mmCIF file of C-alpha atoms in Angstrom:
data_model
loop_
_atom_site.group_PDB
_atom_site.id
_atom_site.type_symbol
_atom_site.label_atom_id
_atom_site.label_comp_id
_atom_site.label_asym_id
_atom_site.label_seq_id
_atom_site.Cartn_x
_atom_site.Cartn_y
_atom_site.Cartn_z
ATOM 1 C CA MET A 1 17.083 -4.003 13.843
ATOM 2 C CA TYR A 2 14.670 -1.650 11.863
ATOM 3 C CA ASP A 3 15.153 2.083 11.986
ATOM 4 C CA THR A 4 11.580 2.358 12.956
ATOM 5 C CA ILE A 5 8.546 0.009 13.537
ATOM 6 C CA ILE A 6 4.973 1.040 13.107
ATOM 7 C CA VAL A 7 2.332 -0.770 14.815
ATOM 8 C CA GLY A 8 -1.017 -0.882 13.356
ATOM 9 C CA GLY A 9 -2.000 -0.801 9.600
ATOM 10 C CA GLY A 10 -4.950 1.357 9.455
ATOM 11 C CA PRO A 11 -4.926 4.833 6.839
ATOM 12 C CA ALA A 12 -2.456 6.163 9.803
ATOM 13 C CA GLY A 13 0.047 2.996 9.743
ATOM 14 C CA LEU A 14 0.030 2.875 6.044
ATOM 15 C CA THR A 15 0.693 6.296 5.364
ATOM 16 C CA ALA A 16 3.334 6.496 8.191
ATOM 17 C CA SER A 17 5.127 3.222 6.338
ATOM 18 C CA ILE A 18 4.809 4.763 2.745
ATOM 19 C CA TYR A 19 6.343 8.035 4.100
ATOM 20 C CA ALA A 20 8.826 6.393 6.446
ATOM 21 C CA LYS A 21 10.392 3.840 3.257
ATOM 22 C CA ARG A 22 10.920 6.998 1.074
ATOM 23 C CA TYR A 23 12.772 8.766 3.852
ATOM 24 C CA GLY A 24 15.267 5.448 3.314
ATOM 25 C CA LEU A 25 14.256 4.209 6.812
ATOM 26 C CA ASN A 26 14.176 0.501 7.017
ATOM 27 C CA THR A 27 10.562 -0.212 7.706
ATOM 28 C CA LEU A 28 8.643 -2.872 9.364
ATOM 29 C CA LEU A 29 4.755 -2.810 9.240
ATOM 30 C CA ILE A 30 3.155 -4.950 12.047
ATOM 31 C CA GLU A 31 -0.780 -5.569 11.657
ATOM 32 C CA LYS A 32 -2.675 -7.963 13.615
ATOM 33 C CA ILE A 33 -5.335 -8.796 11.384
ATOM 34 C CA ALA A 34 -6.064 -6.812 8.368
ATOM 35 C CA PRO A 35 -4.894 -3.560 6.572
ATOM 36 C CA GLY A 36 -7.362 -0.896 6.459
ATOM 37 C CA GLY A 37 -8.609 -0.586 10.140
ATOM 38 C CA GLN A 38 -12.345 0.857 10.715
ATOM 39 C CA MET A 39 -12.362 1.894 7.076
ATOM 40 C CA ASN A 40 -13.184 -1.958 6.348
ATOM 41 C CA LEU A 41 -16.261 -1.255 8.567
ATOM 42 C CA THR A 42 -17.155 1.411 5.908
ATOM 43 C CA THR A 43 -19.135 0.071 2.394
ATOM 44 C CA THR A 44 -18.995 3.667 0.964
ATOM 45 C CA ILE A 45 -16.747 6.461 1.750
ATOM 46 C CA GLU A 46 -17.426 9.561 -0.894
ATOM 47 C CA ASN A 47 -15.203 12.279 1.088
ATOM 48 C CA TYR A 48 -11.562 11.223 0.539
ATOM 49 C CA PRO A 49 -9.414 12.886 -1.650
ATOM 50 C CA GLY A 50 -8.723 11.844 -5.537
ATOM 51 C CA PHE A 51 -11.782 9.514 -5.809
ATOM 52 C CA ASP A 52 -14.118 10.847 -7.730
ATOM 53 C CA GLU A 53 -16.704 7.857 -7.593
ATOM 54 C CA PRO A 54 -17.346 5.880 -4.508
ATOM 55 C CA ILE A 55 -15.297 3.947 -3.296
ATOM 56 C CA SER A 56 -15.694 0.943 -0.564
ATOM 57 C CA GLY A 57 -13.155 1.118 2.726
ATOM 58 C CA TYR A 58 -12.118 -2.121 1.929
ATOM 59 C CA ALA A 59 -10.543 -1.382 -1.306
ATOM 60 C CA LEU A 60 -9.100 2.359 -0.205
ATOM 61 C CA ALA A 61 -7.504 0.089 2.287
ATOM 62 C CA ASN A 62 -6.187 -2.716 -0.266
ATOM 63 C CA LYS A 63 -4.987 0.240 -2.735
ATOM 64 C CA MET A 64 -3.031 2.092 0.303
ATOM 65 C CA LEU A 65 -1.189 -1.503 1.222
ATOM 66 C CA ASN A 66 -0.819 -2.207 -2.611
ATOM 67 C CA GLN A 67 1.404 1.240 -2.495
ATOM 68 C CA VAL A 68 2.834 -0.192 0.853
ATOM 69 C CA LEU A 69 4.330 -3.208 -0.760
ATOM 70 C CA SER A 70 4.807 -1.032 -4.148
ATOM 71 C CA VAL A 71 7.555 0.916 -2.176
ATOM 72 C CA GLY A 72 9.100 -2.195 -0.084
ATOM 73 C CA VAL A 73 7.620 -1.792 2.748
ATOM 74 C CA GLU A 74 8.137 -5.239 4.996
ATOM 75 C CA VAL A 75 4.683 -6.143 6.582
ATOM 76 C CA LYS A 76 3.811 -8.752 9.179
ATOM 77 C CA TYR A 77 0.660 -9.990 10.365
ATOM 78 C CA SER A 78 0.887 -10.451 13.889
ATOM 79 C CA GLU A 79 -0.531 -9.493 17.197
ATOM 80 C CA VAL A 80 1.994 -7.012 19.352
ATOM 81 C CA LEU A 81 2.019 -8.347 22.940
ATOM 82 C CA ASP A 82 3.977 -5.806 24.511
ATOM 83 C CA ILE A 83 6.755 -3.362 23.710
ATOM 84 C CA ASP A 84 9.863 -2.423 25.937
ATOM 85 C CA PHE A 85 10.141 1.492 25.737
ATOM 86 C CA LYS A 86 13.511 1.117 28.095
ATOM 87 C CA ASP A 87 16.638 1.636 25.980
ATOM 88 C CA ASN A 88 17.719 3.241 22.391
ATOM 89 C CA LYS A 89 16.925 -0.463 20.811
ATOM 90 C CA LYS A 90 13.331 -0.439 21.820
ATOM 91 C CA LYS A 91 11.573 -4.297 21.675
ATOM 92 C CA ILE A 92 8.332 -5.466 20.102
ATOM 93 C CA PHE A 93 7.459 -8.551 21.432
ATOM 94 C CA CYS A 94 4.473 -10.808 18.973
ATOM 95 C CA ASP A 95 2.855 -13.833 19.204
ATOM 96 C CA ASP A 96 5.697 -14.709 16.135
ATOM 97 C CA GLY A 97 9.081 -13.465 17.742
ATOM 98 C CA GLU A 98 10.571 -10.235 18.914
ATOM 99 C CA TYR A 99 11.780 -7.006 16.993
ATOM 100 C CA GLU A 100 14.179 -4.318 17.481
ATOM 101 C CA THR A 101 13.897 -0.619 16.421
ATOM 102 C CA GLN A 102 15.360 2.868 16.461
ATOM 103 C CA THR A 103 11.329 4.370 16.629
ATOM 104 C CA ILE A 104 8.433 3.171 16.853
ATOM 105 C CA ILE A 105 5.384 4.672 15.524
ATOM 106 C CA LEU A 106 1.659 3.740 17.548
ATOM 107 C CA ALA A 107 -0.983 3.461 15.009
ATOM 108 C CA MET A 108 -3.091 0.843 16.607
ATOM 109 C CA GLY A 109 -6.402 3.296 16.246
ATOM 110 C CA SER A 110 -8.991 3.097 18.438
ATOM 111 C CA SER A 111 -12.474 0.833 18.163
ATOM 112 C CA PRO A 112 -16.309 1.995 18.389
ATOM 113 C CA LYS A 113 -17.900 1.482 21.572
ATOM 114 C CA ARG A 114 -20.651 -1.038 20.831
ATOM 115 C CA LEU A 115 -24.478 -1.206 21.745
ATOM 116 C CA GLY A 116 -23.962 -4.937 21.682
ATOM 117 C CA ILE A 117 -26.644 -5.482 19.240
ATOM 118 C CA GLU A 118 -25.986 -4.233 15.793
ATOM 119 C CA GLY A 119 -23.588 -7.151 15.082
ATOM 120 C CA ARG A 120 -24.487 -8.566 11.689
ATOM 121 C CA PHE A 121 -25.955 -4.958 10.480
ATOM 122 C CA ILE A 122 -22.743 -3.653 10.817
ATOM 123 C CA GLY A 123 -22.168 -2.044 7.003
ATOM 124 C CA LYS A 124 -25.947 -2.764 6.087
ATOM 125 C CA GLY A 125 -27.397 0.195 8.070
ATOM 126 C CA VAL A 126 -25.491 0.319 11.097
ATOM 127 C CA SER A 127 -22.832 3.071 11.077
ATOM 128 C CA TYR A 128 -20.103 4.683 13.710
ATOM 129 C CA CYS A 129 -19.721 7.753 11.188
ATOM 130 C CA GLY A 130 -22.055 10.502 10.147
ATOM 131 C CA THR A 131 -20.037 12.485 8.272
ATOM 132 C CA CYS A 132 -18.873 9.371 6.324
ATOM 133 C CA ASP A 133 -22.233 7.422 5.442
ATOM 134 C CA ALA A 134 -25.026 10.112 5.524
ATOM 135 C CA PRO A 135 -25.603 10.909 2.251
ATOM 136 C CA LEU A 136 -26.230 7.164 1.637
ATOM 137 C CA PHE A 137 -29.488 7.934 3.540
ATOM 138 C CA LYS A 138 -30.207 10.866 1.739
ATOM 139 C CA GLY A 139 -34.428 10.816 2.275
ATOM 140 C CA LYS A 140 -34.649 7.974 4.458
ATOM 141 C CA THR A 141 -35.054 8.063 8.224
ATOM 142 C CA VAL A 142 -32.507 7.173 10.722
ATOM 143 C CA ALA A 143 -31.637 6.493 14.210
ATOM 144 C CA ALA A 144 -28.866 7.771 15.865
ATOM 145 C CA VAL A 145 -27.781 6.981 19.681
ATOM 146 C CA GLY A 146 -25.660 8.951 21.928
ATOM 147 C CA GLY A 147 -25.963 12.361 23.953
ATOM 148 C CA GLY A 148 -22.312 14.192 23.602
ATOM 149 C CA ASP A 149 -20.961 16.690 21.236
ATOM 150 C CA THR A 150 -20.279 13.940 18.646
ATOM 151 C CA ALA A 151 -23.944 12.680 18.366
ATOM 152 C CA LEU A 152 -25.519 15.836 18.478
ATOM 153 C CA GLU A 153 -22.706 17.226 15.799
ATOM 154 C CA GLU A 154 -23.543 13.842 13.865
ATOM 155 C CA SER A 155 -27.411 14.034 14.231
ATOM 156 C CA ILE A 156 -27.587 17.652 12.807
ATOM 157 C CA ILE A 157 -25.279 16.377 9.385
ATOM 158 C CA LEU A 158 -27.683 13.637 9.202
ATOM 159 C CA ALA A 159 -30.727 15.833 8.899
ATOM 160 C CA ASN A 160 -29.136 17.656 5.902
ATOM 161 C CA HIS A 161 -29.681 14.273 4.478
ATOM 162 C CA ALA A 162 -31.925 12.494 6.036
ATOM 163 C CA SER A 163 -35.920 13.082 6.298
ATOM 164 C CA LYS A 164 -36.022 12.138 9.929
ATOM 165 C CA VAL A 165 -33.283 11.762 12.473
ATOM 166 C CA HIS A 166 -34.734 9.868 15.756
ATOM 167 C CA LEU A 167 -32.167 10.952 18.306
ATOM 168 C CA ILE A 168 -31.848 8.388 21.141
ATOM 169 C CA HIS A 169 -30.264 9.314 24.300
ATOM 170 C CA ARG A 170 -30.669 7.220 28.011
ATOM 171 C CA ARG A 171 -30.820 9.859 30.063
ATOM 172 C CA ASP A 172 -33.382 13.049 30.572
ATOM 173 C CA LYS A 173 -30.921 16.010 29.054
ATOM 174 C CA PHE A 174 -27.799 16.166 26.504
ATOM 175 C CA ARG A 175 -24.077 16.381 27.793
ATOM 176 C CA GLY A 176 -23.075 17.880 24.641
ATOM 177 C CA GLN A 177 -22.182 21.650 24.685
ATOM 178 C CA LYS A 178 -25.846 24.317 24.710
ATOM 179 C CA VAL A 179 -25.059 25.822 21.412
ATOM 180 C CA LEU A 180 -24.820 22.494 19.828
ATOM 181 C CA GLN A 181 -28.141 21.575 21.895
ATOM 182 C CA ASP A 182 -30.314 24.230 20.793
ATOM 183 C CA HIS A 183 -29.249 23.059 17.520
ATOM 184 C CA VAL A 184 -30.951 20.103 17.854
ATOM 185 C CA LEU A 185 -33.557 21.122 19.635
ATOM 186 C CA SER A 186 -34.936 23.693 17.208
ATOM 187 C CA ASN A 187 -34.577 21.150 14.110
ATOM 188 C CA PRO A 188 -37.881 19.835 12.795
ATOM 189 C CA LYS A 189 -36.487 16.896 11.439
ATOM 190 C CA ILE A 190 -34.393 15.920 14.476
ATOM 191 C CA GLN A 191 -37.311 14.293 16.820
ATOM 192 C CA ILE A 192 -35.599 13.411 20.470
ATOM 193 C CA HIS A 193 -35.829 10.546 22.404
ATOM 194 C CA PHE A 194 -34.770 10.841 25.849
ATOM 195 C CA ASN A 195 -34.728 8.121 28.630
ATOM 196 C CA ARG A 196 -34.642 5.187 26.228
ATOM 197 C CA VAL A 197 -32.133 2.787 25.258
ATOM 198 C CA PRO A 198 -31.727 0.611 22.251
ATOM 199 C CA VAL A 199 -32.436 -2.872 22.779
ATOM 200 C CA LYS A 200 -33.035 -4.413 19.377
ATOM 201 C CA ILE A 201 -32.168 -3.354 15.466
ATOM 202 C CA ASP A 202 -34.048 -5.707 13.287
ATOM 203 C CA GLY A 203 -34.236 -6.458 9.402
ATOM 204 C CA GLU A 204 -33.888 -8.770 7.083
ATOM 205 C CA ASN A 205 -30.675 -8.154 5.212
ATOM 206 C CA PHE A 206 -30.246 -4.667 6.034
ATOM 207 C CA VAL A 207 -31.727 -2.588 8.897
ATOM 208 C CA GLN A 208 -35.514 -2.012 9.066
ATOM 209 C CA SER A 209 -36.402 -0.803 12.682
ATOM 210 C CA ILE A 210 -35.055 -0.170 16.293
ATOM 211 C CA GLU A 211 -36.862 -1.284 18.989
ATOM 212 C CA LEU A 212 -36.069 1.265 22.478
ATOM 213 C CA LYS A 213 -36.683 0.462 25.964
ATOM 214 C CA SER A 214 -37.742 3.331 28.402
ATOM 215 C CA THR A 215 -35.654 3.907 31.174
ATOM 216 C CA ILE A 216 -38.392 5.027 33.558
ATOM 217 C CA ASP A 217 -40.972 2.534 32.899
ATOM 218 C CA ASN A 218 -39.418 -0.005 30.690
ATOM 219 C CA LYS A 219 -42.177 0.114 27.977
ATOM 220 C CA THR A 220 -40.438 -0.773 24.502
ATOM 221 C CA GLU A 221 -41.533 0.895 21.250
ATOM 222 C CA LYS A 222 -40.593 0.209 17.651
ATOM 223 C CA LEU A 223 -39.238 2.810 15.353
ATOM 224 C CA ASP A 224 -39.250 2.136 11.525
ATOM 225 C CA ILE A 225 -35.994 3.224 10.281
ATOM 226 C CA ASP A 226 -33.422 2.478 7.560
ATOM 227 C CA GLY A 227 -30.003 2.908 9.531
ATOM 228 C CA VAL A 228 -28.998 3.431 12.319
ATOM 229 C CA PHE A 229 -25.503 5.783 13.623
ATOM 230 C CA ILE A 230 -23.959 4.968 16.987
ATOM 231 C CA PHE A 231 -22.113 7.786 18.523
ATOM 232 C CA ILE A 232 -21.610 6.815 22.482
ATOM 233 C CA GLY A 233 -17.845 7.093 22.298
ATOM 234 C CA ASN A 234 -14.662 5.340 20.827
ATOM 235 C CA LYS A 235 -12.058 3.466 22.961
ATOM 236 C CA PRO A 236 -8.342 3.664 22.088
ATOM 237 C CA ASN A 237 -6.457 -0.144 21.330
ATOM 238 C CA THR A 238 -4.171 0.572 24.174
ATOM 239 C CA ASP A 239 -5.059 -1.487 27.200
ATOM 240 C CA PHE A 240 -1.515 -3.191 26.747
ATOM 241 C CA LEU A 241 0.519 0.018 26.921
ATOM 242 C CA LYS A 242 -1.396 1.386 30.040
ATOM 243 C CA GLY A 243 1.481 2.455 32.833
ATOM 244 C CA LYS A 244 4.457 2.815 30.191
ATOM 245 C CA ILE A 245 3.108 5.866 28.188
ATOM 246 C CA GLU A 246 1.737 9.086 28.954
ATOM 247 C CA MET A 247 -2.267 8.987 27.971
ATOM 248 C CA ASN A 248 -5.317 10.806 29.480
ATOM 249 C CA ASP A 249 -7.880 9.245 31.468
ATOM 250 C CA ASP A 250 -9.617 7.941 28.541
ATOM 251 C CA GLY A 251 -6.537 5.539 27.499
ATOM 252 C CA PHE A 252 -5.444 8.398 24.612
ATOM 253 C CA ILE A 253 -2.044 8.628 24.136
ATOM 254 C CA LEU A 254 -0.687 11.949 24.408
ATOM 255 C CA VAL A 255 1.590 13.951 21.607
ATOM 256 C CA ASP A 256 3.145 17.465 20.752
ATOM 257 C CA LYS A 257 2.523 19.021 17.681
ATOM 258 C CA ASN A 258 5.278 16.413 15.746
ATOM 259 C CA MET A 259 3.310 13.163 17.153
ATOM 260 C CA GLN A 260 6.242 12.827 19.478
ATOM 261 C CA THR A 261 4.879 10.907 22.568
ATOM 262 C CA ASN A 262 6.825 11.397 26.103
ATOM 263 C CA ILE A 263 9.221 8.621 24.997
ATOM 264 C CA ASP A 264 12.404 9.813 23.066
ATOM 265 C CA GLY A 265 11.999 7.856 19.794
ATOM 266 C CA VAL A 266 8.116 6.920 20.217
ATOM 267 C CA PHE A 267 5.896 8.439 18.112
ATOM 268 C CA ALA A 268 1.622 8.039 17.818
ATOM 269 C CA ALA A 269 -0.431 8.848 15.195
ATOM 270 C CA GLY A 270 -4.315 8.560 14.085
ATOM 271 C CA ASP A 271 -7.560 7.311 16.016
ATOM 272 C CA ILE A 272 -5.222 6.285 18.803
ATOM 273 C CA LEU A 273 -4.731 10.159 19.919
ATOM 274 C CA ASP A 274 -8.062 12.350 21.343
ATOM 275 C CA LYS A 275 -9.274 13.761 18.433
ATOM 276 C CA HIS A 276 -12.144 16.042 18.000
ATOM 277 C CA VAL A 277 -12.716 14.927 14.107
ATOM 278 C CA LYS A 278 -11.701 11.301 12.877
ATOM 279 C CA GLN A 279 -11.363 11.120 9.515
ATOM 280 C CA ILE A 280 -9.307 8.929 7.273
ATOM 281 C CA VAL A 281 -7.313 11.899 5.645
ATOM 282 C CA LEU A 282 -6.958 13.215 8.828
ATOM 283 C CA ALA A 283 -5.413 9.728 10.091
ATOM 284 C CA CYS A 284 -3.211 9.652 6.875
ATOM 285 C CA SER A 285 -1.861 13.615 7.946
ATOM 286 C CA ASP A 286 -0.708 11.975 11.378
ATOM 287 C CA GLY A 287 0.990 9.214 9.860
ATOM 288 C CA VAL A 288 3.050 11.616 7.425
ATOM 289 C CA LEU A 289 4.234 13.926 10.642
ATOM 290 C CA ALA A 290 5.057 10.891 12.517
ATOM 291 C CA ALA A 291 7.300 9.574 9.878
ATOM 292 C CA PHE A 292 8.947 12.714 9.127
ATOM 293 C CA SER A 293 9.847 13.032 13.144
ATOM 294 C CA ALA A 294 11.145 9.224 13.066
ATOM 295 C CA MET A 295 13.305 10.100 10.019
ATOM 296 C CA SER A 296 14.438 13.207 12.009
ATOM 297 C CA TYR A 297 14.913 11.397 15.105
ATOM 298 C CA CYS A 298 17.011 8.850 13.662
ATOM 299 C CA LYS A 299 19.600 11.379 12.110
ATOM 300 C CA LEU A 300 20.283 12.897 15.124
ATOM 301 C CA THR A 301 20.812 9.775 17.043
#
């Protein structure tokens, strides 16, 4: 039986496992595919503290994993199929067996909602984070897709670097806050394309163009661009937990300030939470808090 099992090997889960082990907990980290989560989709990271030169998401994930292994955390690569939260001895059911633990830290993250047309260009001009990747497109032309707060905020960030931003929204007005709309509409570097949906992203090795279709008359147009930023929301990886733990309407897990869920001994961290800003450093911070709370829980029970 473990003191804590961490489900998910993104930055929140990796950090939580380092701290949990250093707190003296018998710790197991379970990751479905490969450590890093969405970091692996980012070709260049320039805003993570401690690195004065850019680092790829894959390389940063591997550095974190090496640290996890160096402190003696046990890591298993397996898919979690179900979790039994009912008893003090909690059970996690994976495709390779069953594991028991006193506490659980849920860190499965979220996945960006996709357009369904960007496949082979992910990491080759397609990005889901303007804050992360905008500096890579300095002086270039980019497209941004979306109409909510995130799309508007990130478009403003993009405009600080790119020479031109084509903001594409399927409706005739934005859903985001009026103050953000005002900033976007008054920015001379941002061109709005209302009532348009992307239907094709094209290029050779990297993005070179995007094709749009009108939602009014189905007419198409092609824009020459160097990158596409997609801001149509994120979907938490919590489907298998529905009805078992408290979530909001979008499936994000609800926690208190200590990362505690509505179930004793069960904590959550990272992009599995409904947060306004999603950044690697914030996910790591959540992981620290969750590990500390798990340690405190183990000492009290």
